[in-house]
CSV table of C-alpha atoms in Angstrom, one decimal:
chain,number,residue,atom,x,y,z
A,831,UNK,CA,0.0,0.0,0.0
A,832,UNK,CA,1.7,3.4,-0.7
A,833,UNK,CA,1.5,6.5,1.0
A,834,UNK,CA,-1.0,8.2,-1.8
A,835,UNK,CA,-3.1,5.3,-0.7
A,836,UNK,CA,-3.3,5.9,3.3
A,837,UNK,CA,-3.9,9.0,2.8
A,838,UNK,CA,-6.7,8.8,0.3
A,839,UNK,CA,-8.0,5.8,2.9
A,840,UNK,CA,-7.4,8.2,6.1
A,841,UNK,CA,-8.8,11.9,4.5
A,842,UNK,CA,-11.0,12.5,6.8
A,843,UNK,CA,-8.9,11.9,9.7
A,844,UNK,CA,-6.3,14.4,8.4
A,845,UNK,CA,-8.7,16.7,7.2
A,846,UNK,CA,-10.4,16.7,11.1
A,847,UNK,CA,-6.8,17.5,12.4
A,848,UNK,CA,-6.1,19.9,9.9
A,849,UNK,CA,-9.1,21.9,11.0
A,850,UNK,CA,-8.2,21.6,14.4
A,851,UNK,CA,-5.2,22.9,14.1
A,852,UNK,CA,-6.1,25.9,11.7
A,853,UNK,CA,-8.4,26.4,14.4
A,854,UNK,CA,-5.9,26.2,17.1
A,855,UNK,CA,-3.4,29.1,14.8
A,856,UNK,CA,-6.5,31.3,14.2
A,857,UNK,CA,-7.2,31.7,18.0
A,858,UNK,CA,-3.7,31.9,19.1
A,859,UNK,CA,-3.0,34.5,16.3
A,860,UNK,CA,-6.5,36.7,17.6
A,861,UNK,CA,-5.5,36.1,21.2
A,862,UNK,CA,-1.8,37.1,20.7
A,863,UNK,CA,-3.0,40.2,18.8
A,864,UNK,CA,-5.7,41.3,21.1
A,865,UNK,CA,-2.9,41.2,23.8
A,866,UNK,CA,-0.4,43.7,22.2
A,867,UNK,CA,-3.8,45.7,21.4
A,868,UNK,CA,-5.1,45.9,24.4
A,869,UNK,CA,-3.8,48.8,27.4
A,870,UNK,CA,-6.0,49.5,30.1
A,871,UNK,CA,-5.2,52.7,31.8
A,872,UNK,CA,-5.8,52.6,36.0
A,873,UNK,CA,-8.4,55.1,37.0
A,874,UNK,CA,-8.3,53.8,40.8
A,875,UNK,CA,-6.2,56.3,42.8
A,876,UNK,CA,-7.7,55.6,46.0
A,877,UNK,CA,-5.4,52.1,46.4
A,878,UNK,CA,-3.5,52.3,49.4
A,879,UNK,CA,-0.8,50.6,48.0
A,880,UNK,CA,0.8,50.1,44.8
A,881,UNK,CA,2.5,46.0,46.1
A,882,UNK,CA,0.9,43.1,44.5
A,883,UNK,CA,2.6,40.6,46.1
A,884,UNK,CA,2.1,40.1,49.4
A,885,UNK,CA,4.5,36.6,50.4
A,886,UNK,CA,4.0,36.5,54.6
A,887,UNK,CA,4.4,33.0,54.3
A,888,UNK,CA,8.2,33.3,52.7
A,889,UNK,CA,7.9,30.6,50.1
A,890,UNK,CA,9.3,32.9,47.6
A,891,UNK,CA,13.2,34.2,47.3
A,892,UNK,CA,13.7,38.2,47.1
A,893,UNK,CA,14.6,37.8,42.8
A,894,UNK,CA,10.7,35.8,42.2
A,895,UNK,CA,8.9,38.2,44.1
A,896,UNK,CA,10.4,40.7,41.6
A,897,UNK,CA,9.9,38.6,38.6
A,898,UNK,CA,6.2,38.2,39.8
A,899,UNK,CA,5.7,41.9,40.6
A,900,UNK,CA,7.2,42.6,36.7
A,901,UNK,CA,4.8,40.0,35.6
A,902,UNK,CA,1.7,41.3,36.9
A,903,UNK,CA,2.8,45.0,35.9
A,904,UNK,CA,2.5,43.8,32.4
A,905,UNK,CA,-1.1,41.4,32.8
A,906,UNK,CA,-2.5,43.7,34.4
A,907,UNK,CA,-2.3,46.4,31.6
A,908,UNK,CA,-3.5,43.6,29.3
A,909,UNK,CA,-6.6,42.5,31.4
A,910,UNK,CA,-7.6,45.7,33.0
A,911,UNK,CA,-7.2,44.4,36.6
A,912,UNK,CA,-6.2,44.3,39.7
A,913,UNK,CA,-3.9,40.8,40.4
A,914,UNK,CA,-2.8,40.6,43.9
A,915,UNK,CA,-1.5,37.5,45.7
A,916,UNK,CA,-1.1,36.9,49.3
A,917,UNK,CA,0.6,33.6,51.3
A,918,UNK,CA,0.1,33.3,54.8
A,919,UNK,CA,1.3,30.4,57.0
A,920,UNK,CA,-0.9,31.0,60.2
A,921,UNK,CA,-4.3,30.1,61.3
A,922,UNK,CA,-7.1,32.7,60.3
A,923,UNK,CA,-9.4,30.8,62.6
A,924,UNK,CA,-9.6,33.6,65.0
A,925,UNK,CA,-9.1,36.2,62.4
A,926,UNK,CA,-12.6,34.7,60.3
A,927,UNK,CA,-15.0,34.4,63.5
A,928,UNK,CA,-14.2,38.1,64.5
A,929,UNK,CA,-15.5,39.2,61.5
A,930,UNK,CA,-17.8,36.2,60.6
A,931,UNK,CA,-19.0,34.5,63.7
A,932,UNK,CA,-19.8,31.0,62.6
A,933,UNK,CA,-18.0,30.8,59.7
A,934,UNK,CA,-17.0,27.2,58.5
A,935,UNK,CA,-13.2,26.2,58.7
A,936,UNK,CA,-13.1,25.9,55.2
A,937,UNK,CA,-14.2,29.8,54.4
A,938,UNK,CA,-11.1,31.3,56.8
A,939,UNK,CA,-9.7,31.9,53.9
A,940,UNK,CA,-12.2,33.7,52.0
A,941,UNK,CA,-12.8,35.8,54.8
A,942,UNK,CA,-9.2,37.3,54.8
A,943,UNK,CA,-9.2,37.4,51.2
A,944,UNK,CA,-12.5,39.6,51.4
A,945,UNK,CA,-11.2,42.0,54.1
A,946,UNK,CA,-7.8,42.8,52.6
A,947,UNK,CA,-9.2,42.9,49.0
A,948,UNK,CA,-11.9,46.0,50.5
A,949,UNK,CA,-9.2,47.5,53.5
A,950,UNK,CA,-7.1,48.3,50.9
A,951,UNK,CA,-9.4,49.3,48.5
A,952,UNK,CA,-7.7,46.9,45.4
A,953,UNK,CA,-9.6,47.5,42.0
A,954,UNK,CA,-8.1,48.3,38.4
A,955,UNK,CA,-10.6,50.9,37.9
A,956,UNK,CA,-12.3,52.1,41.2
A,957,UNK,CA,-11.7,50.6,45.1
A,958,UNK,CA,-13.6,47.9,45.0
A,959,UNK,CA,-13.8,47.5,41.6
A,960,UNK,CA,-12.0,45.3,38.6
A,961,UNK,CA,-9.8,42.6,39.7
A,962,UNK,CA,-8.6,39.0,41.4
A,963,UNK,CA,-6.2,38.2,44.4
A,964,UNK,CA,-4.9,34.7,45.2
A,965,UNK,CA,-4.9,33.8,48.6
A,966,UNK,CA,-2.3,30.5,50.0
A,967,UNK,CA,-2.4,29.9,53.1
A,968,UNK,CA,0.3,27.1,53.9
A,969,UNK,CA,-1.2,26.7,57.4
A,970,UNK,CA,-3.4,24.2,58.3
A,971,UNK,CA,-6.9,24.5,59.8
A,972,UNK,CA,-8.8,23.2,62.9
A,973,UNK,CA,-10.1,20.6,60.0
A,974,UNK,CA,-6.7,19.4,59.1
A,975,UNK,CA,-6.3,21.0,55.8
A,976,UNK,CA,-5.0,23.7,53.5
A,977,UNK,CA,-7.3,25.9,52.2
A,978,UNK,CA,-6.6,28.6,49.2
A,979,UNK,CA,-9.0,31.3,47.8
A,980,UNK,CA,-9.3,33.4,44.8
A,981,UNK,CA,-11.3,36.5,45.1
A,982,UNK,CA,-13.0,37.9,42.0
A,983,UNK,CA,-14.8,41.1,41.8
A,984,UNK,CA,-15.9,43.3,39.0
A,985,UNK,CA,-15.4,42.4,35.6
A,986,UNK,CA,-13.6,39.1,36.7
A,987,UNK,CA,-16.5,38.0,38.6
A,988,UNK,CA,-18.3,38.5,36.0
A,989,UNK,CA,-15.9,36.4,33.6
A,990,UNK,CA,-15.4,33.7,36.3
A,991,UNK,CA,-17.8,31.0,37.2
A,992,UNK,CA,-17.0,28.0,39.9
A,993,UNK,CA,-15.8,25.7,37.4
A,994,UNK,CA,-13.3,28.4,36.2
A,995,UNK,CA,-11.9,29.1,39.2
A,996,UNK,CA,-11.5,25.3,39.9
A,997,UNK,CA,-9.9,24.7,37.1
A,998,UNK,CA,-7.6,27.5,37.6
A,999,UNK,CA,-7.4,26.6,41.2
A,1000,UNK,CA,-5.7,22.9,39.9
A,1001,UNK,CA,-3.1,24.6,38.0
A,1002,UNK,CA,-1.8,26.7,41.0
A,1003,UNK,CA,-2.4,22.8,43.2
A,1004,UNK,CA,-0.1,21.0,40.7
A,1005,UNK,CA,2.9,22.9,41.2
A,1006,UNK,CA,2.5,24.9,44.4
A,1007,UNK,CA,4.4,22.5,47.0
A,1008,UNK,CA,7.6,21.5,44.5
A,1009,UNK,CA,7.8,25.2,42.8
A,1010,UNK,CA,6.1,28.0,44.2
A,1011,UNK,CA,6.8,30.8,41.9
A,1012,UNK,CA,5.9,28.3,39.2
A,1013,UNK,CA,2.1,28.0,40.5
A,1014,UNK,CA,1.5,31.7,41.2
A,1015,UNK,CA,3.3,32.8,37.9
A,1016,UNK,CA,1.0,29.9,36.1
A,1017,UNK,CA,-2.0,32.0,38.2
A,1018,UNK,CA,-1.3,35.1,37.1
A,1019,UNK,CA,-1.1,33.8,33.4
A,1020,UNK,CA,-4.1,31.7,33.7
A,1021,UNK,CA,-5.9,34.6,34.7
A,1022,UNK,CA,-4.4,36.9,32.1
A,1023,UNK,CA,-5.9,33.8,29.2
A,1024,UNK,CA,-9.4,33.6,30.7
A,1025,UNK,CA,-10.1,37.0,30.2
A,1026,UNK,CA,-8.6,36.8,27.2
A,1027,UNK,CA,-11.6,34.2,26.1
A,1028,UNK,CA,-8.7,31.4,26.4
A,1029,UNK,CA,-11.0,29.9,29.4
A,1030,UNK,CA,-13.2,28.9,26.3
A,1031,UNK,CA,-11.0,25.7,25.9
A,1032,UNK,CA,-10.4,24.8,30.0
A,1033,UNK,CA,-14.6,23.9,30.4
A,1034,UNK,CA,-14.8,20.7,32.6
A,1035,UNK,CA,-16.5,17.9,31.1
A,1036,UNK,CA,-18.8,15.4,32.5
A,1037,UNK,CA,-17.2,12.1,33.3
A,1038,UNK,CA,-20.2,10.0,32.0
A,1039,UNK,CA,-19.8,12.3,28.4
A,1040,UNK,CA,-16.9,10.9,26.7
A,1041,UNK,CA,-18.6,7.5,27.3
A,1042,UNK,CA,-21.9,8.8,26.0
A,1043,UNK,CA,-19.9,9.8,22.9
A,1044,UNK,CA,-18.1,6.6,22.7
A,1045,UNK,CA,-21.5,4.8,22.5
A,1046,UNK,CA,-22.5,7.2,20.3
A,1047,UNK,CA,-20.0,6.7,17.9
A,1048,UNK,CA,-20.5,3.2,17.6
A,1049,UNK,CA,-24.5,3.2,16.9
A,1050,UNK,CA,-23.3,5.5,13.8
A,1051,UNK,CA,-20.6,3.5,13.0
A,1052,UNK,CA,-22.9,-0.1,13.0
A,1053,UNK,CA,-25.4,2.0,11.2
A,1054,UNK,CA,-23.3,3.3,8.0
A,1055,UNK,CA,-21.8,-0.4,7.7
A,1056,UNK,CA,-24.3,-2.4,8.6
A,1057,UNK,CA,-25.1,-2.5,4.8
A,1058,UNK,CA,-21.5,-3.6,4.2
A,1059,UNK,CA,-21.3,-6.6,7.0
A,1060,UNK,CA,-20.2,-9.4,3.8
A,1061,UNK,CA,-17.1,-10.2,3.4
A,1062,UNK,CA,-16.0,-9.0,0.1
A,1063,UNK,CA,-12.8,-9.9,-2.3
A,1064,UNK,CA,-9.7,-7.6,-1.5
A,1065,UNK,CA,-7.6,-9.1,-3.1
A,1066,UNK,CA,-6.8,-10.9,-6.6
A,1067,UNK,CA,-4.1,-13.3,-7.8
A,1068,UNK,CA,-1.7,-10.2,-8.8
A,1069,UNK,CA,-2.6,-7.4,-5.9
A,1070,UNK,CA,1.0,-8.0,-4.8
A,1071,UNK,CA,3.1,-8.7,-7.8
A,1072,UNK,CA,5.1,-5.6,-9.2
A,1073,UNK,CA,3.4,-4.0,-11.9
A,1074,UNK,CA,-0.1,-6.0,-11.7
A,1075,UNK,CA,1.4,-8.2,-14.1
A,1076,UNK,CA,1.4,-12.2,-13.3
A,1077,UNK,CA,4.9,-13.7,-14.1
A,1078,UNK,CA,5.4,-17.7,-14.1
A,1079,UNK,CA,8.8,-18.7,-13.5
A,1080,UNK,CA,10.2,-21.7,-14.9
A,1081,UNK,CA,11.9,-24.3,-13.4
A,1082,UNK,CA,13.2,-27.5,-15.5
A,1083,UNK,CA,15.7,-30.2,-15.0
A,1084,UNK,CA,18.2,-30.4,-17.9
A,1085,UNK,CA,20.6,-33.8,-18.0
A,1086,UNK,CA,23.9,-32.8,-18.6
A,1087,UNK,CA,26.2,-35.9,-18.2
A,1088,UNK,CA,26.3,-39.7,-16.5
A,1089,UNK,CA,29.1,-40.9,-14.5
A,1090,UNK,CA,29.0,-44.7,-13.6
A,1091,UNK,CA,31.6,-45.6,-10.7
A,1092,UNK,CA,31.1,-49.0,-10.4
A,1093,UNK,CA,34.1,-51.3,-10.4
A,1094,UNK,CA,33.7,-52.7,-14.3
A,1095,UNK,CA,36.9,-55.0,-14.2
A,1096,UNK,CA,35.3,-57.0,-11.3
A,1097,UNK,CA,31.7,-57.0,-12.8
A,1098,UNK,CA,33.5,-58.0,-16.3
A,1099,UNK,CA,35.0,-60.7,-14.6
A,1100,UNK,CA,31.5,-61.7,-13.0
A,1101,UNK,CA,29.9,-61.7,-16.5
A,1102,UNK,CA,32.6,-64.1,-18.2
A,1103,UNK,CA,32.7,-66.6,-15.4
A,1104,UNK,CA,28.7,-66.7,-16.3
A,1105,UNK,CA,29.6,-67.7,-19.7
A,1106,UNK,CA,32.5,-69.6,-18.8
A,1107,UNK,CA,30.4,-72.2,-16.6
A,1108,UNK,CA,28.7,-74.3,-18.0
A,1109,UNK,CA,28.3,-78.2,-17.9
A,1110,UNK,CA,31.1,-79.1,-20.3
A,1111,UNK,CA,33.6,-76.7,-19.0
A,1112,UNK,CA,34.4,-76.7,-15.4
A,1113,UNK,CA,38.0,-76.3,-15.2
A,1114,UNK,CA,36.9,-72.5,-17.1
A,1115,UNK,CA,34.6,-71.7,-14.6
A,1116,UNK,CA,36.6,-72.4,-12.0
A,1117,UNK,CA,39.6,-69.8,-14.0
A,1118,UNK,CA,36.5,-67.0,-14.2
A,1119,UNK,CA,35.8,-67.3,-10.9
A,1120,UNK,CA,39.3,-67.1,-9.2
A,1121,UNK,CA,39.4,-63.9,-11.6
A,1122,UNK,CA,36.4,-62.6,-9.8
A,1123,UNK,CA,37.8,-63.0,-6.5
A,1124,UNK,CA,41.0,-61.7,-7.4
A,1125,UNK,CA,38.8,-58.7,-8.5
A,1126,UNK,CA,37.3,-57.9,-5.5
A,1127,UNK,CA,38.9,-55.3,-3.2
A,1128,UNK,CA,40.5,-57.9,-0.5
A,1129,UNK,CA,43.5,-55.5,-0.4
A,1130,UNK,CA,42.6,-52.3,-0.1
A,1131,UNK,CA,42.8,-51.8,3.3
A,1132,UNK,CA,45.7,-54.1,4.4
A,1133,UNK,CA,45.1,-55.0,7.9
A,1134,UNK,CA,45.9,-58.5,9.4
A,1135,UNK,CA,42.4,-58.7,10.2
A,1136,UNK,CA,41.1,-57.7,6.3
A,1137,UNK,CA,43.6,-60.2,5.0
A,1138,UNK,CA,42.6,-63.5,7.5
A,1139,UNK,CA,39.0,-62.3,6.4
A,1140,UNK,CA,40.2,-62.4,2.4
A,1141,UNK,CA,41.9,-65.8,2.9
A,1142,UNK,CA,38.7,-67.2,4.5
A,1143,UNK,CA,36.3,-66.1,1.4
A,1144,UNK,CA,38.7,-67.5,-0.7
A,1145,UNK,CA,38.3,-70.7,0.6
A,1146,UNK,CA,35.1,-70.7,0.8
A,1147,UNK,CA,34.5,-69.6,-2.5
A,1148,UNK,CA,37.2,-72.5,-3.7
A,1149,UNK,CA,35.3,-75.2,-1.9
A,1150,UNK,CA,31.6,-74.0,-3.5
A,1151,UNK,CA,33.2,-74.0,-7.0
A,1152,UNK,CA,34.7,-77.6,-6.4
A,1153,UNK,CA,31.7,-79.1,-5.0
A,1154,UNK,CA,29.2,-76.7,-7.3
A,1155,UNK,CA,30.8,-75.1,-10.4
A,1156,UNK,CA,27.1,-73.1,-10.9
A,1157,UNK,CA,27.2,-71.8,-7.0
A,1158,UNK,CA,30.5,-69.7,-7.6
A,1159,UNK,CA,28.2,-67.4,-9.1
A,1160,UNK,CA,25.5,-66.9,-6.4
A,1161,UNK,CA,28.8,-67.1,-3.7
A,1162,UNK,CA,30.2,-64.5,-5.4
A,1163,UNK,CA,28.0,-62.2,-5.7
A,1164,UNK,CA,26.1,-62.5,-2.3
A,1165,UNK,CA,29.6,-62.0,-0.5
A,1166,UNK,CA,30.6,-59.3,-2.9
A,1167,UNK,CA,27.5,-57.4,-2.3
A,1168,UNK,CA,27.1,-57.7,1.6
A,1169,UNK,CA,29.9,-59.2,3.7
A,1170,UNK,CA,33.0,-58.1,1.7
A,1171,UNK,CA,31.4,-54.6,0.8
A,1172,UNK,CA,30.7,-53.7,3.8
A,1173,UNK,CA,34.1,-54.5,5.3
A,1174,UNK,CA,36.8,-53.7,2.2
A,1175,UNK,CA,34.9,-51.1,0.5
């Protein structure tokens, strides 16, 4: 199959990605443009401070807190608000129930983030007004746990909803404990993208929906080929032969040459003493066969046991022919072919 053929096969598969990631430049060109188009000019004056970075806790080193500060300078041109963060590493339990008597352990948090956000009067364009602050408190509560906040107000409340904030919430959560400059510069980034419109892309889904889809995708799926369930014929008797053209190759024996190896002077010899014997002439039997058995190979391996073993065929051969000048023959041949093969040959 060749690469014109996958992709003819796969077309709508690269054609979905192709989208997607047309998609993907469009947005991140309009988003990147909107950014260097964008400059918000403060109209708050009534801030009773210009820090944004508030780290009581001391998770952060003198050269991040700077980096941060530069950081939020810039984002917060882009976005039109406030971004404050705060760490703390103490227990706001007393703190929360003077101002909230009651309050859950869980909402300590929110409490503080609530006061300072309104004490000092934080808001891009009026006290009170545009803007988010991250509060991280590294302490833990009555309830055994560690609870952070993120305060929205004006226009950010209006662009955040729970899931949002959740989601931005788990970004500042997956690095926070191994690199905390990491996590709050990924917060103030994450915030700068949502009101952007990047939050568009961050929306959490279901966890019963991409199993709704799943199934979905298979009734459509049965449906379109249902039609199509028989096997059919792919392939045919030259789908893989180069060219689509059948070629037979041809295989023959040819017979060059014959080469005989048996020993001809002894099987001579056999032949004449089979003409030689006959009724009337004995005494030239007896002279073919003696030829015969001087033919055979008694002496090609001249050991004392080969030569006892030639002397003993010999004689028997001698007493066959005196007693039965016709059984030389049959003698002959059976010890030539078995016995005296095996052992001399």
């Amino acid at each position: 199959m060749t690469v014109k053929d996958y992709l003819c096969y796969f077309k709508w598969i690269y054609i979905i990605f192709a989208a997607v990631g047309l998609l993907a430049i469009v947005l991140h060109a309009g988003h990147w443009s909107i950014a260097k188009a964008v400059d918000y000019q403060r109209t708050n004056t009534a801030c009773q401070t210009k820090e944004r970075v508030f780290d009581y806790a001391d998770v952060l080193s003198g050269e991040e807190e700077e980096k941060l500060r530069s950081l939020i300078a810039r984002r917060e041109k882009q976005t039109g608000c406030d971004i404050v963060l705060v760490t703390l590493n103490e227990p706001l339990e007393e703190y929360a129930r003077a101002v909230e008597p009651g309050v859950d352990s869980s909402e300590y948090v929110r409490v503080y983030a609530e006061r300072q956000w309104e004490e000092k009067g934080f808001g891009y364009d009026r006290p009170d007004g545009d803007g988010v602050m991250l509060v991280d408190n590294w302490s833990r509560e009555d309830d055994g746990r560690i609870h952070t906040w993120l305060c929205t107000t004006g226009r950010a409340r209006d662009a955040y909803y729970t899931d949002d904030i959740d989601h931005l919430l788990d970004n500042v959560y997956r690095y926070v404990e191994e690199n905390p400059y990491r996590a709050y510069k990924t917060y103030v980034n994450d915030f700068y993208h949502d009101m952007l419109g990047w939050r568009l892309f961050h929306m959490n889904v279901p966890g019963f929906l991409p199993l709704l889809a799943g199934i979905i995708s298979c009734v459509i799926f049965i449906a379109l080929n249902w039609s199509s369930k028989g096997g059919k014929k792919t392939t045919t008797a030259v789908t893989y032969v180069a060219g689509r053209q059948p070629r037979f190759p041809v295989s023959e024996d040819r017979f060059l040459r014959k080469t005989v190896t048996a020993f001809q002077a002894e099987a001579a010899a056999v032949m004449e003493a089979e003409e030689a014997i006959t009724a009337e002439a004995v005494t030239a039997g007896r002279h073919a066969a003696m030829q015969a058995l001087n033919a055979l190979p008694f002496s090609r391996k001249k050991t004392p046991q080969n030569i006892l073993r030639g002397f003993y065929c010999a004689f028997i051969l001698f007493i066959y022919t005196v007693r039965n000048p016709y059984a030389i023959l049959f003698t002959a041949r059976v010890m030539r072919e078995t016995f005296l093969a095996e052992v001399f040959l």
